[in-house]
Short mmCIF file of C-alpha atoms and ligand atoms in Angstrom, two decimals:
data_model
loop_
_atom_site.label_atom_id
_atom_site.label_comp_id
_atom_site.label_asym_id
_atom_site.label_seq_id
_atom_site.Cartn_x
_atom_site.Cartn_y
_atom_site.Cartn_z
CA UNK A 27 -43.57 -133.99 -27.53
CA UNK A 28 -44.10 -134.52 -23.84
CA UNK A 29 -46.97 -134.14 -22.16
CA UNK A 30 -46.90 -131.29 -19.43
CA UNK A 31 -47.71 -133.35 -16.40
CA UNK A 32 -46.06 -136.28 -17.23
CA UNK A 33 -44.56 -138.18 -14.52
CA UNK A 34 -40.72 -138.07 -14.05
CA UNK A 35 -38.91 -141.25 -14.84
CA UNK A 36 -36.98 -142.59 -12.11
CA UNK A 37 -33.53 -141.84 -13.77
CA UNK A 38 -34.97 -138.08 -14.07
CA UNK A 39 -35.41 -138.16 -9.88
CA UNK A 40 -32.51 -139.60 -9.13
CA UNK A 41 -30.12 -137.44 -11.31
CA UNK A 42 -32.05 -133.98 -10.06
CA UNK A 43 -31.23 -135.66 -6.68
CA UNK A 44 -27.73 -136.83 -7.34
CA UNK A 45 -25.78 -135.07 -10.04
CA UNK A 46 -24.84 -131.61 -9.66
CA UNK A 47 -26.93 -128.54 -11.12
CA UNK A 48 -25.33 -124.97 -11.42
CA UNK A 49 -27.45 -122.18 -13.48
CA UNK A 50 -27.35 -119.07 -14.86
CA UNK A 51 -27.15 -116.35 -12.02
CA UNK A 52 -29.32 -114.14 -14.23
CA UNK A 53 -31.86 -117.22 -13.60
CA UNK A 54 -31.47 -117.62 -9.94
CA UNK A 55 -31.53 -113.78 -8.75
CA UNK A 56 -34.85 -112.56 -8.22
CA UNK A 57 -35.69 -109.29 -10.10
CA UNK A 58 -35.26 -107.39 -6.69
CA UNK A 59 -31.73 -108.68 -6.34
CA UNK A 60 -30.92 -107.86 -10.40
CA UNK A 61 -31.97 -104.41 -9.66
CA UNK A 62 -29.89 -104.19 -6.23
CA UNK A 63 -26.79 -105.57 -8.38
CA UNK A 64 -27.06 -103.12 -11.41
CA UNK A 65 -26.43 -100.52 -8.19
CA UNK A 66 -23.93 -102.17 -6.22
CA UNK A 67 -22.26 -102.31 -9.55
CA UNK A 68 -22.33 -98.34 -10.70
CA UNK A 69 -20.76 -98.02 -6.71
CA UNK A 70 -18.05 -100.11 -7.58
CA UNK A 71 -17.17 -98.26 -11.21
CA UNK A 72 -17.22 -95.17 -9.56
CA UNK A 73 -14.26 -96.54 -7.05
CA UNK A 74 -12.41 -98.53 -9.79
CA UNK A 75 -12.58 -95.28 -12.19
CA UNK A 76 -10.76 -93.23 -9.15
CA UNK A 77 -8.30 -96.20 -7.83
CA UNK A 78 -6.23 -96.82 -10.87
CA UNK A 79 -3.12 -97.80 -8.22
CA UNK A 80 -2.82 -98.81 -4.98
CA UNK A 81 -2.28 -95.49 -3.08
CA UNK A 82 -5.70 -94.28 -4.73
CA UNK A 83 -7.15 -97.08 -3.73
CA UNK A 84 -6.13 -96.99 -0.10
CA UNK A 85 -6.89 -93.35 0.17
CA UNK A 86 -10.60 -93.97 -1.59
CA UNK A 87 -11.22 -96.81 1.01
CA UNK A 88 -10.02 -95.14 3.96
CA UNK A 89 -11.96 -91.83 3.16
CA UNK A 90 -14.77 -94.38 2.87
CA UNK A 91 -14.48 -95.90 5.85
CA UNK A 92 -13.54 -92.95 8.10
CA UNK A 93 -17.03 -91.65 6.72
CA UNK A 94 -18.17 -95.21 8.47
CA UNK A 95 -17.07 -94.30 11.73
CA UNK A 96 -13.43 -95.88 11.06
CA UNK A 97 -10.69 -94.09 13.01
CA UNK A 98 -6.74 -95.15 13.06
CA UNK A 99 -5.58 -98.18 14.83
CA UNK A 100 -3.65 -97.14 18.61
CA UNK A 101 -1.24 -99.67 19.88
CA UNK A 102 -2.30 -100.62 23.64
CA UNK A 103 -5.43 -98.93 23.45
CA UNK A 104 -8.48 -100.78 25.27
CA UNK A 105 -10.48 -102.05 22.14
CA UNK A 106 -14.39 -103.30 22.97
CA UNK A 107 -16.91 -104.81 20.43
CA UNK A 108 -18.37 -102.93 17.83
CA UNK A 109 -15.28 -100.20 17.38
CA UNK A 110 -14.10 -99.90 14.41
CA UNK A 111 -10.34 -99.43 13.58
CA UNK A 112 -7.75 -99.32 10.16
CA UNK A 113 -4.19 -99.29 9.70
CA UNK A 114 -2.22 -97.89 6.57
CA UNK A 115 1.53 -99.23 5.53
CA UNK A 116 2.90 -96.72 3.69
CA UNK A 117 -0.18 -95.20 1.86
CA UNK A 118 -0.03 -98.13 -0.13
CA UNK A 119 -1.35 -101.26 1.83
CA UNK A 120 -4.51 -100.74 4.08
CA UNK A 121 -5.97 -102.75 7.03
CA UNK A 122 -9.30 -102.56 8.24
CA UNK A 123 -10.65 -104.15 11.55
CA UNK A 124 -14.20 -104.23 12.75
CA UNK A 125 -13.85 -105.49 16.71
CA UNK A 126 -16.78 -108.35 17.36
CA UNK A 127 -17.99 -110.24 20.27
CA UNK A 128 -15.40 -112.69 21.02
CA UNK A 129 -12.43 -112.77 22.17
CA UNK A 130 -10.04 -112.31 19.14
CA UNK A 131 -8.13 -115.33 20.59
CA UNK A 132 -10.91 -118.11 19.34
CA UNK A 133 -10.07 -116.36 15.87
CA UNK A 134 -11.05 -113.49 13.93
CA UNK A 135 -12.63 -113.59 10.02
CA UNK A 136 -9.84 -112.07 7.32
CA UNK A 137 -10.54 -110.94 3.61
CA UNK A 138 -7.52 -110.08 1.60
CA UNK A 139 -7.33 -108.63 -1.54
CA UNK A 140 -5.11 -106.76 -3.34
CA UNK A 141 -5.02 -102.94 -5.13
CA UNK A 142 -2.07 -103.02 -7.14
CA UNK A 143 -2.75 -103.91 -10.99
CA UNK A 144 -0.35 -104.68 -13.94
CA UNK A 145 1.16 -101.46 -15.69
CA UNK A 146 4.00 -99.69 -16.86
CA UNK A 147 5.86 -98.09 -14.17
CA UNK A 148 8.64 -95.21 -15.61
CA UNK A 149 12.14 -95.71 -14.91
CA UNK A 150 13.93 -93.81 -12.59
CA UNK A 151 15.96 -91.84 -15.65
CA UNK A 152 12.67 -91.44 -17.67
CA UNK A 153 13.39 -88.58 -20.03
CA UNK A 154 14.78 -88.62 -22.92
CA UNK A 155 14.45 -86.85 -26.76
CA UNK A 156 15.03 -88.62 -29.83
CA UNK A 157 14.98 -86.88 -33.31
CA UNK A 158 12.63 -84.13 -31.85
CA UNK A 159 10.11 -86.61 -29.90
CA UNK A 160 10.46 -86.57 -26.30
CA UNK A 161 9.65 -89.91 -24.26
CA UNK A 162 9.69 -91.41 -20.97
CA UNK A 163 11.53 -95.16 -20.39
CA UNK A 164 9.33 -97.58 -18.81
CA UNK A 165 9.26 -100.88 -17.14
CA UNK A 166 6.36 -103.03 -16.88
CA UNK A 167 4.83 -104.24 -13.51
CA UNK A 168 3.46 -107.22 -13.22
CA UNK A 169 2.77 -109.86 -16.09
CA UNK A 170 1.65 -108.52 -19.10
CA UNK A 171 0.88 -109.59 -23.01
CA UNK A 172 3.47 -106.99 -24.02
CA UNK A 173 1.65 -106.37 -27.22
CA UNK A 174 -1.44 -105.14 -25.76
CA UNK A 175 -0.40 -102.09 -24.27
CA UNK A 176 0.99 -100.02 -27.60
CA UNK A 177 -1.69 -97.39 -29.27
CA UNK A 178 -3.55 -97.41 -25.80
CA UNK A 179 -4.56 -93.94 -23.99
CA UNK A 180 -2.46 -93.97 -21.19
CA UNK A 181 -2.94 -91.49 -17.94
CA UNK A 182 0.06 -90.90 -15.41
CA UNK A 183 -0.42 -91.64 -11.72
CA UNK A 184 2.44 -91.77 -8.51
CA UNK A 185 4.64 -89.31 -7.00
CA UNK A 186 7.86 -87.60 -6.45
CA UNK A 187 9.54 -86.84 -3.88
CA UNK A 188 11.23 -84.07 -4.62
CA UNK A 189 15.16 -82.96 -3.20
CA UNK A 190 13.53 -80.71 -0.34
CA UNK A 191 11.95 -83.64 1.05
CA UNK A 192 8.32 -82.82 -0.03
CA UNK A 193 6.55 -85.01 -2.31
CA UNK A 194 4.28 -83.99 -5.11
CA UNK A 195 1.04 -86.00 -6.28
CA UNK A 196 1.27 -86.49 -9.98
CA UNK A 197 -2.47 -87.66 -11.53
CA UNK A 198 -2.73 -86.82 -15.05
CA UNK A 199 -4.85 -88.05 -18.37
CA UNK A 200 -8.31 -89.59 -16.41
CA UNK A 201 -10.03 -86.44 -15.86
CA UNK A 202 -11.78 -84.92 -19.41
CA UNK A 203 -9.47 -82.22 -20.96
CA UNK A 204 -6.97 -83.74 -19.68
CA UNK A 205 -3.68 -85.10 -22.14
CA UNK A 206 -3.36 -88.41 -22.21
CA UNK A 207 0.39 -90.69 -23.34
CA UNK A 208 0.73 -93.70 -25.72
CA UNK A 209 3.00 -96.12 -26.57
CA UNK A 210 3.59 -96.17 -30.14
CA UNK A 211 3.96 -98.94 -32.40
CA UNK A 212 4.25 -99.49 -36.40
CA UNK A 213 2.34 -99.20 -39.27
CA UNK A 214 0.73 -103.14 -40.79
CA UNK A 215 2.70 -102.07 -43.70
CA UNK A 216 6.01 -101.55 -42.20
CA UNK A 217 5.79 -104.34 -39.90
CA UNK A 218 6.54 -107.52 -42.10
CA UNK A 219 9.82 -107.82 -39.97
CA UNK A 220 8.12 -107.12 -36.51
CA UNK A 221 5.16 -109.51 -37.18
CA UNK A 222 7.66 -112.46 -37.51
CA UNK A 223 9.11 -111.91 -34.09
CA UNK A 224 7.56 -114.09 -31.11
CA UNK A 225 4.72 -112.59 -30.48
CA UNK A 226 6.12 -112.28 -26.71
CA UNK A 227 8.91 -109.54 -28.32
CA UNK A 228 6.33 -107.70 -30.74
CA UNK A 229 6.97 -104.44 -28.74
CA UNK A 230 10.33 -105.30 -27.00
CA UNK A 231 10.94 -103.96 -23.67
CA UNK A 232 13.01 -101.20 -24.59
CA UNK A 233 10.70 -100.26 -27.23
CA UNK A 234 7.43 -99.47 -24.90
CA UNK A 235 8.45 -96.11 -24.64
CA UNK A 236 5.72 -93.40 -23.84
CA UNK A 237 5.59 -90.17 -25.94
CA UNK A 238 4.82 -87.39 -23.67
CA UNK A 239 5.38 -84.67 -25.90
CA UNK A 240 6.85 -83.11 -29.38
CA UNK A 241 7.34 -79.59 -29.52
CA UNK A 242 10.99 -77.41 -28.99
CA UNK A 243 11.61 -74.66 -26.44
CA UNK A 244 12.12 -71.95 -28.90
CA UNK A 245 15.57 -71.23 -28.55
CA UNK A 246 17.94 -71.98 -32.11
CA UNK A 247 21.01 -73.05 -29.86
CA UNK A 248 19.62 -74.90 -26.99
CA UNK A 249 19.82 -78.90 -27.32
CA UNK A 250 17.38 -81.64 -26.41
CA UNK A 251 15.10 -78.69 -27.09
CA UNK A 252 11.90 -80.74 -26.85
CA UNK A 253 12.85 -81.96 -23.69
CA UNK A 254 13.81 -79.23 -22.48
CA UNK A 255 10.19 -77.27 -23.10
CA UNK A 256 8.56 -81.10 -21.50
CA UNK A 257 10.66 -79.83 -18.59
CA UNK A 258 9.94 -76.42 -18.30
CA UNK A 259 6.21 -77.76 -17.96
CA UNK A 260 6.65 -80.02 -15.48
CA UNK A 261 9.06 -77.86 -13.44
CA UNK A 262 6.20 -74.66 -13.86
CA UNK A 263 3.57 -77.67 -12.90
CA UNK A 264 5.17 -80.09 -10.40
CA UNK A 265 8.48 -77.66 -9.13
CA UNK A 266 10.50 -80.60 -10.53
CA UNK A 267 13.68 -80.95 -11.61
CA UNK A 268 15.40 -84.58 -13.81
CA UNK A 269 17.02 -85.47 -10.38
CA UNK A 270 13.56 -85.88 -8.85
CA UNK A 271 12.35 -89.02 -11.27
CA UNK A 272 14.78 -90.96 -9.02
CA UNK A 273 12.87 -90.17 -5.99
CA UNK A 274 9.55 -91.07 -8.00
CA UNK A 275 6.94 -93.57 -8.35
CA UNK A 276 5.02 -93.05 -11.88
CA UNK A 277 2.91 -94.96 -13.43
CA UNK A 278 1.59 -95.30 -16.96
CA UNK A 279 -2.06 -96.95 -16.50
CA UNK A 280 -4.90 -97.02 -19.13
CA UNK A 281 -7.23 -93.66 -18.90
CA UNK A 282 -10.20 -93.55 -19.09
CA UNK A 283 -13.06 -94.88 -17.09
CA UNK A 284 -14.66 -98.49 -16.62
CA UNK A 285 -17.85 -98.92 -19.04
CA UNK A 286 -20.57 -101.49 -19.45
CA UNK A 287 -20.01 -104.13 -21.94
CA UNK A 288 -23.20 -105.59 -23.79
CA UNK A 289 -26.58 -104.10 -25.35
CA UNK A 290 -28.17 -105.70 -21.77
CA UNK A 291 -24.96 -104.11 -19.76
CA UNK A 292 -24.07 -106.68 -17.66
CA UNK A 293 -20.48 -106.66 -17.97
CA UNK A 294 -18.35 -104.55 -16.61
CA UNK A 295 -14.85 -103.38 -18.60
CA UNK A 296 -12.13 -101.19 -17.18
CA UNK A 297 -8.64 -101.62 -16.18
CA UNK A 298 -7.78 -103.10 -13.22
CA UNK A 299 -10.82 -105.48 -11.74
CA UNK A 300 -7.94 -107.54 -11.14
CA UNK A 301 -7.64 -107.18 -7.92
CA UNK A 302 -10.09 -103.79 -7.13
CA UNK A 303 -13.07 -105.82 -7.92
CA UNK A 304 -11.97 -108.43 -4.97
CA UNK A 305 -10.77 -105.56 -2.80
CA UNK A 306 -14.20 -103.55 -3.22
CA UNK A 307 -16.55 -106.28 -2.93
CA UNK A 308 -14.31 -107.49 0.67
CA UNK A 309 -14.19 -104.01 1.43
CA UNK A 310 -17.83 -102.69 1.12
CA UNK A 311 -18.86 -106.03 2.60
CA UNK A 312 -17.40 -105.08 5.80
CA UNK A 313 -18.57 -101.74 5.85
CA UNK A 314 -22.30 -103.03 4.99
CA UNK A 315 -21.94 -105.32 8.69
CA UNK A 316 -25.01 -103.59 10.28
CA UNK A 317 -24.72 -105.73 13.75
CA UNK A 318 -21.84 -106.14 15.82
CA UNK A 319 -20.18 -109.54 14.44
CA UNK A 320 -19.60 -112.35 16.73
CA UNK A 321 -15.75 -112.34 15.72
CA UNK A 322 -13.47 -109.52 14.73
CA UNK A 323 -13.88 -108.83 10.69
CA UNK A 324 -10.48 -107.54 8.85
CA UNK A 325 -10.14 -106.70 5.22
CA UNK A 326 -6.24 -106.73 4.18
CA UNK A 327 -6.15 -104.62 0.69
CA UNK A 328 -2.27 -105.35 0.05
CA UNK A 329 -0.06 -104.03 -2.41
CA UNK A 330 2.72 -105.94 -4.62
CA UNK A 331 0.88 -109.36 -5.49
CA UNK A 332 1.26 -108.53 -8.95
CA UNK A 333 5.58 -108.95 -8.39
CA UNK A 334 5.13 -112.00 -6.11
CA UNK A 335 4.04 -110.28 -2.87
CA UNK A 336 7.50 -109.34 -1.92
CA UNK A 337 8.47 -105.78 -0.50
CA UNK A 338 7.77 -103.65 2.98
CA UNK A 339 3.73 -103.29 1.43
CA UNK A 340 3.10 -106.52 -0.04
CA UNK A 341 1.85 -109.77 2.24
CA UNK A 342 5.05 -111.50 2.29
CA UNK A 343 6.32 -108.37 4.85
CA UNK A 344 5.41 -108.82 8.05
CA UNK A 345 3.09 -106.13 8.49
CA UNK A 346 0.52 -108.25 8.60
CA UNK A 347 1.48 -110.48 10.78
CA UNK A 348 2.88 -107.05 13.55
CA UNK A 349 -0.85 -105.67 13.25
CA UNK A 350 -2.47 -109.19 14.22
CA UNK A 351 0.22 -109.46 17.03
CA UNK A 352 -0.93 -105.60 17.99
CA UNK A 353 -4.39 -106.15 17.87
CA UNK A 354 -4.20 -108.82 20.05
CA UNK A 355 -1.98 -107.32 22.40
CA UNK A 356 -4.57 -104.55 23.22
CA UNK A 357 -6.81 -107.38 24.62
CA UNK A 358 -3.61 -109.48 26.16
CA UNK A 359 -3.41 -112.11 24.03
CA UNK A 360 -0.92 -113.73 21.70
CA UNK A 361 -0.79 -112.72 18.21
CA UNK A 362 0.15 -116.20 17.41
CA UNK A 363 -2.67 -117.63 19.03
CA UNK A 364 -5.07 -115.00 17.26
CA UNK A 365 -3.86 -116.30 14.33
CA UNK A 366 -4.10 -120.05 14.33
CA UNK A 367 -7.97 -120.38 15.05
CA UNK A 368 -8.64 -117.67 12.57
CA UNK A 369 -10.28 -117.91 8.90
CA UNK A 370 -8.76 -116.24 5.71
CA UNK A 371 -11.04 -115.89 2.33
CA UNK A 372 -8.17 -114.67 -0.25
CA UNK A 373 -9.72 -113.09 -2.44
CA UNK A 374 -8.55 -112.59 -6.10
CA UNK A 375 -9.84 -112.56 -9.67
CA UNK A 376 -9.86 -116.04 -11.07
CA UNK A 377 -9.84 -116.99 -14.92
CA UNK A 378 -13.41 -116.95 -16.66
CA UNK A 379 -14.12 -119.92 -19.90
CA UNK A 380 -14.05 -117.76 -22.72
CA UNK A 381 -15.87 -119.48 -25.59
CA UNK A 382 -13.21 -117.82 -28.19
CA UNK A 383 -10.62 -119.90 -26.31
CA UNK A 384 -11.84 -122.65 -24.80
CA UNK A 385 -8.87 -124.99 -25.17
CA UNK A 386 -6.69 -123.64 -21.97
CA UNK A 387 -9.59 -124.46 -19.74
CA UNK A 388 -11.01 -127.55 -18.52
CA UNK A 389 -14.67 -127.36 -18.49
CA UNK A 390 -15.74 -129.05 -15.86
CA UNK A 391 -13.72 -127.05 -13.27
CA UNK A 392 -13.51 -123.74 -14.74
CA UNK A 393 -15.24 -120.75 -13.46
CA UNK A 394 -17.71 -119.08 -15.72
CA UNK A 395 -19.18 -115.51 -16.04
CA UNK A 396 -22.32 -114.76 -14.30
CA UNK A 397 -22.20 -118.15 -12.52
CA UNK A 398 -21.14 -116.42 -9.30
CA UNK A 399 -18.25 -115.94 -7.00
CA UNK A 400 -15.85 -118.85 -8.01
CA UNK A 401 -14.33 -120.83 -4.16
CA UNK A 402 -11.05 -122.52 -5.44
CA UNK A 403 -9.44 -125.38 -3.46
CA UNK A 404 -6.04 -124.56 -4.78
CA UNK A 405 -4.30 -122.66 -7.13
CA UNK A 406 -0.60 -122.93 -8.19
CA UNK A 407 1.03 -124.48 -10.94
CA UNK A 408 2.32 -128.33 -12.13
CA UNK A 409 1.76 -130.28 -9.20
CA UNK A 410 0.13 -127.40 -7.56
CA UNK A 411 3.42 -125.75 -6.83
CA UNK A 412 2.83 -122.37 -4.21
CA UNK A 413 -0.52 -123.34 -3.35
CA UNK A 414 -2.35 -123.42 -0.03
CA UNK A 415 -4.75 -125.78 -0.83
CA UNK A 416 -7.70 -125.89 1.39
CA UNK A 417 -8.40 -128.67 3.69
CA UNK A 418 -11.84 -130.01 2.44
CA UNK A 419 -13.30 -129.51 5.90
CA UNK A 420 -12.73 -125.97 5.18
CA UNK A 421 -13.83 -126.09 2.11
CA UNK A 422 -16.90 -127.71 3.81
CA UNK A 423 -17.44 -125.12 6.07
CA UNK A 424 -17.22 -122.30 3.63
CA UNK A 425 -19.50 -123.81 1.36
CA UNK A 426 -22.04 -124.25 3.59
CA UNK A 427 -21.48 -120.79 5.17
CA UNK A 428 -22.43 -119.43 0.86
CA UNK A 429 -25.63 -121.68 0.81
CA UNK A 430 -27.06 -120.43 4.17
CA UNK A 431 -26.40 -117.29 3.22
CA UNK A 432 -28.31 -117.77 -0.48
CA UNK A 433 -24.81 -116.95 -2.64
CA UNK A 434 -24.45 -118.07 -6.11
CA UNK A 435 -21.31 -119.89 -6.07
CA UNK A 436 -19.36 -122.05 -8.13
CA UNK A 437 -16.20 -123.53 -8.21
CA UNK A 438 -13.04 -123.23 -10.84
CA UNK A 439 -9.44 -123.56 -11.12
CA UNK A 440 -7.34 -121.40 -13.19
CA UNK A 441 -6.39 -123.48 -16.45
CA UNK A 442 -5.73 -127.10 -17.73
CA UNK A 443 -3.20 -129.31 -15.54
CA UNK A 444 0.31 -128.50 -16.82
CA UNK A 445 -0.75 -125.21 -19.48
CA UNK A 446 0.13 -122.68 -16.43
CA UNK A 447 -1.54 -121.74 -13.71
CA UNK A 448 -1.11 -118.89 -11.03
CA UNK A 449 -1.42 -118.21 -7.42
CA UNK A 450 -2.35 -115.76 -4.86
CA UNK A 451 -1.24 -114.32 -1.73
CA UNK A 452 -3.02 -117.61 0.08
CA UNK A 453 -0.13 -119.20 0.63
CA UNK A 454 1.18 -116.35 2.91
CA UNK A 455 -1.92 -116.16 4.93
CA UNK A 456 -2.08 -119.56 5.73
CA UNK A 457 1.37 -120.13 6.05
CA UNK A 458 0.52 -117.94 9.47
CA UNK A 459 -1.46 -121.28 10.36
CA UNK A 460 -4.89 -119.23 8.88
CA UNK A 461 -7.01 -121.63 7.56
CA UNK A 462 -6.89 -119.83 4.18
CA UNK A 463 -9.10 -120.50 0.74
CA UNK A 464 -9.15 -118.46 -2.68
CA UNK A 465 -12.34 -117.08 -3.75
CA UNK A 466 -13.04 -114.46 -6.12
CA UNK A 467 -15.06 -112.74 -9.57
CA UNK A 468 -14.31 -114.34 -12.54
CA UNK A 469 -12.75 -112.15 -15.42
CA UNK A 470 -12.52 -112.58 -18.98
CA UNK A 471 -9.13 -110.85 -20.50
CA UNK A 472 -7.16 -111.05 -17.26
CA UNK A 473 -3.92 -108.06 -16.95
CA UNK A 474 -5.34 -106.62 -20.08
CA UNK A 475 -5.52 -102.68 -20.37
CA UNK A 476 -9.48 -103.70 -20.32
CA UNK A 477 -10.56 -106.37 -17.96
CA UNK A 478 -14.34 -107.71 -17.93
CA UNK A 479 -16.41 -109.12 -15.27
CA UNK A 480 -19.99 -109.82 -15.04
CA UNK A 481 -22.20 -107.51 -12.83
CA UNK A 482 -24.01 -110.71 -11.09
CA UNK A 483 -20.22 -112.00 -10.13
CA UNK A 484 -19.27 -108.97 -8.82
CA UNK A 485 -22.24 -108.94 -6.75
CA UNK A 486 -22.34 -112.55 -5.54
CA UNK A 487 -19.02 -112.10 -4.36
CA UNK A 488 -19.97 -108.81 -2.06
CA UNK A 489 -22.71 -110.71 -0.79
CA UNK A 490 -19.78 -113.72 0.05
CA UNK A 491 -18.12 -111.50 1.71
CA UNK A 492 -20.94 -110.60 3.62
CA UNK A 493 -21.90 -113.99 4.92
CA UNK A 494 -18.30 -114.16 6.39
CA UNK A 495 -17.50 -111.09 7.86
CA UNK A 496 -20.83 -110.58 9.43
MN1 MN B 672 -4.83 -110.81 -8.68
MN1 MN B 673 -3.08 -110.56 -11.37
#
């Protein structure tokens, strides 16, 4: 046994001095900062439990921040430090801008997230009745384990837009007393010729149908009589008619709301911390900056990374890039110019070591629950294919920007070399000559209908956010 007061050997010294040391966060935060976590953390339930998609999200945040002074962005209007502006594309995509001290032209600070999540979206011919069941036709959005998402309470979320022009908010199945929808799938003792399929075509795409409903309109001669009574309710509800699902965004999402995980609670599982739990922490962040920042703060919360960032809301679309360029016009400047000596943090979930399957991840660069918010070089995959990759004297900077600032961080990339790999909306940032870097909360069960995250992650990565933006 060793005495207490034993002297260290030299090799001890020089290892505590030379090799690195990462711990527990639950070791590092003081009790003052646990307790302040555990309450950032029932904040950020309460928003993922009412942003299931991205036009819930947008409207929570901009409620949020209008409530924080936050009023619409004006083209050509005379902008000076401290006011505080946002932007919406298409109730789907949000930008918020907090003006600060210097000229926008030596560079602003920019968090992006994004508030779309993986789901099953209906078609746009949803309805249908088969031998007295009626269903609606879905296609997934966003990569998926196909299997997971039969037998799971589903609620409905979107709207139509109806032939009149009007559009009609559909939000159904999260709210107690509510219905909820299901995919079904077969009994274990009916299934020997469905459990020898690839486990990729266990519930083939045609077969994730969603029951919504089972009993006829009472009427001996009518047809489709079940779906005919499903459409009597939602043309009494919604003042729908079949014609309008083409005019419709729906969207089958797990109900229910997030939970803790854990006798000691400090996990976190709900649908959809991938990317909400990157978009809240950036978000509240920015509206936590007390003091006028010395450059301009923005928080991007983007819609479509899940389908490859494509589309008029997702950061491949130039909207970002027209806002910049209108931002800086209201001070004279070039938006181009703006945007070269300014500094992007994308942030998005990143793949947390799960001891149950620990082969897909390298250990010594994989990012860990409760070790804090996880900085990654580069992402991509094969010879980093997509990626950004950050130069290391950004990576420098930003790491010394988390230790002043007293953040737990660590570092992580998402699998073993050649098993996979994935990327963010980095590259698009920085290929606007932003010096870009991914950072974000690790999560265990990635685009499953229930995610997990650690509460000392989630918080880590607010207070990231907060030593940039601020
Ligand atoms: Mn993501
Ligand atoms: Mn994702």
């Amino acid at each position: 046994m060793a005495k207490k007061n034993e002297k260290k050997s030299e090799a001890q010294l020089l290892r505590e001095k030379l090799f690195s040391s990462k711990k527990h966060a639950g070791l590092r935060m003081s009790e003052e900062e646990l307790k302040n976590c555990s309450v950032y953390c029932e904040a950020y339930k309460d928003f993922l439990g009412q942003a299931k998609i991205e036009r819930q999200a947008a409207r929570f945040t901009v409620a949020e921040a209008e409530r924080n002074g936050y009023v619409p962005f004006v083209k050509g209007k005379k902008y000076k430090p401290g006011d505080k502006v946002y932007y919406v594309n298409r109730d789907k995509a949000v930008i918020f801008a907090l003006i600060g001290k210097k000229d926008v032209h030596e560079g602003i600070r920019i968090a992006a997230a994004h508030i779309d999540s993986p789901r099953l979206d209906l078609k746009q011919n949803p309805l249908f009745e088969q031998d007295e069941t009626a269903y609606f036709k879905t296609h997934y959005y966003g990569g998926i384990k196909k299997y997971q998402w039969p037998t799971v309470p589903l609620a409905l979320h979107g709207v139509i837009v109806k032939s009149d022009g009007t559009t009609v908010e559909v939000t159904i199945g999260d709210d107690e007393g509510d219905p909820v929808f299901v995919v079904t799938d077969l009994l274990p003792h009916l299934a020997q010729d469905q459990m020898k399929r690839a486990s990729s075509e266990i519930i083939r795409g045609e077969e994730r149908n969603i029951l919504i409903g089972s009993m006829p309109f009472r009427d001996d001669d009518a047809s489709e009589k079940v779906k005919l009574s499903i459409m009597q309710l939602l043309n009494e509800k919604y003042g729908i008619t079949e014609d309008d699902f083409i005019s419709a965004e729906l969207d089958a999402v797990p109900a229910g709301k997030p939970r803790d995980i854990g006798f000691d609670r400090s996990l976190i599982g709900g649908y959809g911390h991938d990317d909400k739990v990157c978009a809240y922490t950036a978000f509240s962040a920015l509206m936590d900056v007390k003091d006028v920042p010395d450059r301009t703060a923005l928080v991007i919360l983007t819609d479509k990374e899940e389908t490859g960032s494509d589309g008029v809301t997702g950061l491949k679309s130039a909207y970002f890039r027209y806002f910049v360029n209108d931002l800086a016009a209201c001070f004279k400047m070039d938006g181009y110019t703006v945007l070269s000596m300014s500094e992007c943090l994308s942030a998005d979930v990143n793949a947390a070591f799960d001891p149950t399957f620990p082969d897909v991840l390298e250990k010594r660069n994989a990012a860990f629950i409760n070790y804090g918010v996880c900085i990654t070089k580069f992402t991509g995959s094969r010879g980093k294919a997509g990626t950004s990759d950050a130069s290391a004297e950004f990576v420098g900077k930003i790491r010394r920007l988390m230790d002043d600032a007293g953040v737990i961080w660590q570092t992580g990339e998402l699998g073993k070399v050649d098993l996979g790999g994935g990327g963010t909306v980095a590259a698009y940032i920085a290929n606007l000559d932003v010096d870009t870097i991914d950072v974000g909360v690790p999560v265990l069960c990635m685009h499953a209908p229930f995610e997990i995250v650690a509460k000392t992650d989630v918080y880590q990565t607010y207070k990231a956010f907060g030593a940039f933006l601020k």
